[in-house]
Coordinates of N, CA and C in Angstrom, one line a residue:
F1 N -28.1 -27.4 13.1 CA -29.0 -28.0 12.2 C -30.2 -27.1 11.9
Q2 N -30.7 -26.5 12.9 CA -31.8 -25.6 12.7 C -31.4 -24.4 11.9
Q3 N -30.2 -23.9 12.1 CA -29.7 -22.8 11.3 C -29.5 -23.1 9.9
A4 N -29.0 -24.4 9.6 CA -28.8 -24.8 8.3 C -30.2 -25.0 7.6
L5 N -31.2 -25.4 8.3 CA -32.6 -25.5 7.7 C -33.1 -24.2 7.4
A6 N -32.9 -23.2 8.3 CA -33.4 -21.9 8.0 C -32.7 -21.3 6.8
S7 N -31.4 -21.5 6.6 CA -30.7 -20.9 5.5 C -31.1 -21.6 4.2
V8 N -31.5 -22.9 4.2 CA -32.0 -23.6 3.0 C -33.3 -22.9 2.5
G9 N -34.1 -22.6 3.5 CA -35.4 -22.0 3.1 C -35.3 -20.5 2.6
A10 N -34.1 -19.9 2.8 CA -33.9 -18.5 2.4 C -33.9 -18.5 0.8
R11 N -34.4 -17.4 0.3 CA -34.5 -17.2 -1.1 C -33.1 -17.0 -1.7
L12 N -32.8 -17.7 -2.8 CA -31.6 -17.5 -3.4 C -31.7 -16.3 -4.4
E13 N -30.7 -15.5 -4.4 CA -30.6 -14.4 -5.3 C -29.8 -14.8 -6.5
A14 N -30.3 -14.4 -7.7 CA -29.6 -14.7 -8.9 C -28.4 -13.8 -9.0
Q15 N -27.3 -14.4 -9.4 CA -26.1 -13.6 -9.6 C -25.8 -13.5 -11.1
P16 N -25.3 -12.3 -11.5 CA -25.0 -12.1 -12.9 C -23.8 -13.0 -13.3
V17 N -23.8 -13.5 -14.5 CA -22.8 -14.3 -15.0 C -21.8 -13.5 -15.8
S18 N -20.5 -13.6 -15.4 CA -19.6 -12.7 -16.2 C -19.3 -13.4 -17.5
A19 N -18.8 -12.6 -18.4 CA -18.4 -13.1 -19.8 C -17.3 -14.1 -19.7
P20 N -17.3 -15.1 -20.5 CA -16.2 -16.1 -20.5 C -14.8 -15.4 -20.7
S21 N -13.8 -15.9 -20.1 CA -12.5 -15.4 -20.2 C -11.9 -15.8 -21.6
E22 N -10.8 -15.1 -22.0 CA -10.2 -15.4 -23.3 C -9.7 -16.9 -23.3
T23 N -9.2 -17.3 -22.2 CA -8.8 -18.7 -22.1 C -9.9 -19.7 -22.3
A24 N -11.0 -19.4 -21.7 CA -12.2 -20.3 -21.9 C -12.6 -20.3 -23.4
K25 N -12.6 -19.2 -24.0 CA -13.0 -19.1 -25.4 C -12.0 -19.9 -26.3
Q26 N -10.7 -19.8 -26.0 CA -9.7 -20.6 -26.7 C -9.9 -22.1 -26.5
L27 N -10.3 -22.5 -25.3 CA -10.5 -23.9 -25.0 C -11.7 -24.5 -25.8
L28 N -12.7 -23.6 -26.0 CA -13.9 -24.1 -26.6 C -13.9 -24.0 -28.1
R29 N -12.9 -23.3 -28.7 CA -12.8 -23.1 -30.1 C -12.9 -24.4 -30.9
P30 N -12.1 -25.5 -30.6 CA -12.2 -26.7 -31.4 C -13.6 -27.3 -31.4
F31 N -14.4 -27.2 -30.3 CA -15.7 -27.7 -30.3 C -16.7 -26.8 -31.1
E32 N -16.4 -25.5 -31.2 CA -17.2 -24.7 -32.1 C -16.9 -25.0 -33.5
Q33 N -15.7 -25.3 -33.9 CA -15.4 -25.6 -35.2 C -16.0 -26.9 -35.6
I34 N -16.1 -27.9 -34.7 CA -16.8 -29.2 -35.0 C -18.3 -28.9 -35.2
N35 N -18.8 -28.1 -34.3 CA -20.2 -27.7 -34.5 C -20.5 -27.1 -35.8
N36 N -19.7 -26.1 -36.2 CA -19.9 -25.4 -37.5 C -19.7 -26.4 -38.7
E37 N -18.8 -27.3 -38.5 CA -18.6 -28.3 -39.6 C -19.9 -29.3 -39.7
A38 N -20.4 -29.6 -38.5 CA -21.6 -30.5 -38.5 C -22.8 -29.7 -39.2
V39 N -22.9 -28.4 -38.9 CA -24.0 -27.6 -39.5 C -23.9 -27.6 -41.0
K40 N -22.6 -27.4 -41.5 CA -22.4 -27.3 -42.9 C -22.7 -28.6 -43.6
L41 N -22.3 -29.7 -43.0 CA -22.5 -31.1 -43.5 C -24.0 -31.4 -43.6
S42 N -24.7 -31.0 -42.5 CA -26.2 -31.2 -42.5 C -26.8 -30.4 -43.6
A43 N -26.4 -29.1 -43.8 CA -27.0 -28.3 -44.8 C -26.7 -28.9 -46.2
E44 N -25.5 -29.4 -46.4 CA -25.2 -30.0 -47.7 C -26.1 -31.2 -48.0
A45 N -26.3 -32.0 -47.0 CA -27.2 -33.2 -47.1 C -28.6 -32.8 -47.3
S46 N -29.1 -31.8 -46.6 CA -30.4 -31.4 -46.7 C -30.7 -30.8 -48.1
A47 N -29.7 -30.0 -48.6 CA -29.9 -29.4 -49.9 C -29.9 -30.4 -51.0
A48 N -29.1 -31.5 -50.8 CA -29.2 -32.6 -51.8 C -30.5 -33.3 -51.8
Q49 N -31.1 -33.4 -50.6 CA -32.4 -34.1 -50.5 C -33.5 -33.2 -50.9
A50 N -33.4 -31.9 -50.7 CA -34.5 -31.0 -51.0 C -34.8 -30.9 -52.4
N51 N -33.9 -31.2 -53.3 CA -34.1 -31.1 -54.7 C -35.1 -32.2 -55.2
G52 N -35.2 -33.2 -54.4 CA -36.1 -34.3 -54.7 C -35.6 -35.2 -55.8
Q53 N -34.3 -35.0 -56.1 CA -33.7 -35.9 -57.1 C -32.7 -36.8 -56.4
N54 N -32.5 -37.9 -57.1 CA -31.5 -38.9 -56.6 C -30.1 -38.3 -56.7
L55 N -29.3 -38.6 -55.7 CA -27.9 -38.1 -55.8 C -27.1 -38.9 -56.8
S56 N -26.2 -38.2 -57.5 CA -25.4 -38.8 -58.5 C -24.3 -39.6 -57.7
P57 N -23.7 -40.6 -58.3 CA -22.6 -41.3 -57.6 C -21.5 -40.4 -57.1
G58 N -21.2 -39.4 -57.9 CA -20.1 -38.4 -57.5 C -20.5 -37.6 -56.2
E59 N -21.8 -37.2 -56.2 CA -22.3 -36.5 -55.0 C -22.3 -37.4 -53.8
I60 N -22.7 -38.6 -53.9 CA -22.7 -39.6 -52.8 C -21.3 -39.8 -52.3
V61 N -20.3 -39.9 -53.2 CA -18.9 -40.1 -52.8 C -18.4 -38.8 -52.0
A62 N -18.8 -37.6 -52.6 CA -18.4 -36.4 -52.0 C -19.0 -36.2 -50.6
L63 N -20.2 -36.5 -50.4 CA -20.9 -36.5 -49.1 C -20.3 -37.5 -48.1
T64 N -20.0 -38.7 -48.6 CA -19.4 -39.7 -47.8 C -18.0 -39.2 -47.3
M65 N -17.3 -38.6 -48.2 CA -15.9 -38.1 -47.9 C -16.0 -37.0 -46.8
R66 N -16.9 -36.1 -47.0 CA -17.1 -35.0 -46.0 C -17.5 -35.6 -44.7
S67 N -18.4 -36.6 -44.7 CA -18.8 -37.3 -43.4 C -17.6 -37.9 -42.7
T68 N -16.8 -38.6 -43.5 CA -15.6 -39.3 -42.9 C -14.7 -38.3 -42.4
E69 N -14.5 -37.2 -43.1 CA -13.6 -36.1 -42.6 C -14.1 -35.5 -41.3
F70 N -15.4 -35.3 -41.2 CA -16.1 -34.8 -40.0 C -15.8 -35.8 -38.8
A71 N -16.0 -37.1 -39.1 CA -15.8 -38.1 -38.1 C -14.3 -38.1 -37.6
F72 N -13.4 -37.9 -38.5 CA -12.0 -37.8 -38.2 C -11.7 -36.6 -37.3
H73 N -12.3 -35.5 -37.6 CA -12.1 -34.3 -36.8 C -12.7 -34.5 -35.4
C74 N -13.8 -35.1 -35.3 CA -14.4 -35.4 -34.0 C -13.5 -36.3 -33.2
Q75 N -13.0 -37.4 -33.8 CA -12.1 -38.3 -33.1 C -10.8 -37.6 -32.7
L76 N -10.3 -36.8 -33.5 CA -9.0 -36.1 -33.2 C -9.2 -35.1 -32.0
T77 N -10.3 -34.4 -32.0 CA -10.6 -33.5 -30.9 C -10.9 -34.2 -29.6
A78 N -11.6 -35.3 -29.7 CA -11.8 -36.1 -28.5 C -10.5 -36.7 -27.9
N79 N -9.6 -37.1 -28.8 CA -8.3 -37.7 -28.4 C -7.5 -36.6 -27.7
I80 N -7.5 -35.4 -28.3 CA -6.7 -34.3 -27.7 C -7.3 -33.9 -26.3
A81 N -8.6 -33.9 -26.2 CA -9.3 -33.5 -25.0 C -8.9 -34.6 -23.9
N82 N -9.0 -35.9 -24.3 CA -8.7 -36.9 -23.3 C -7.2 -36.9 -22.8
R83 N -6.3 -36.6 -23.8 CA -4.9 -36.5 -23.4 C -4.6 -35.3 -22.5
T84 N -5.3 -34.2 -22.8 CA -5.2 -33.0 -22.0 C -5.7 -33.3 -20.6
S85 N -6.8 -34.0 -20.5 CA -7.4 -34.3 -19.2 C -6.5 -35.2 -18.4
D86 N -5.9 -36.2 -19.1 CA -5.0 -37.1 -18.4 C -3.7 -36.4 -17.9
G87 N -3.2 -35.5 -18.7 CA -2.1 -34.7 -18.3 C -2.3 -33.8 -17.1
L88 N -3.5 -33.2 -17.1 CA -3.9 -32.3 -16.0 C -4.0 -33.1 -14.7
Q89 N -4.7 -34.3 -14.8 CA -4.8 -35.2 -13.6 C -3.5 -35.6 -13.1
Q90 N -2.5 -35.9 -14.0 CA -1.2 -36.3 -13.5 C -0.5 -35.1 -12.8
L91 N -0.7 -34.0 -13.4 CA -0.1 -32.8 -12.8 C -0.6 -32.5 -11.4
F92 N -1.9 -32.6 -11.2 CA -2.5 -32.4 -9.9 C -2.0 -33.5 -8.9
R93 N -1.9 -34.7 -9.4 CA -1.5 -35.8 -8.5 C 0.0 -35.6 -8.1
Q94 N 0.8 -35.1 -9.0 CA 2.2 -34.8 -8.6 C 2.3 -33.7 -7.6
Q95 N 1.4 -32.7 -7.7 CA 1.5 -31.5 -6.8 C 0.9 -31.8 -5.5
S96 N 0.1 -32.8 -5.3 CA -0.5 -33.0 -4.0 C 0.3 -34.0 -3.2

């Protein structure tokens, strides 16, 4: 116990973080695409508001359609992530 207490008090040295592997980059690509799509959608909405003019009905429909498309992509990505997680859990259960 005393040894554990002494080691807790020791100063922790920062370790350099290695660059993410190619696999990690590929796994995060769908989330980056969703993030980029959200940024574009936000920019479109902000540009429409920045003019100080009311949006035309066509612009409202277009913005609504893009928002719905964004929501669909988010839901699809979440569904894929959940199914992948379930599959990995099942694989680990079978192997143990």
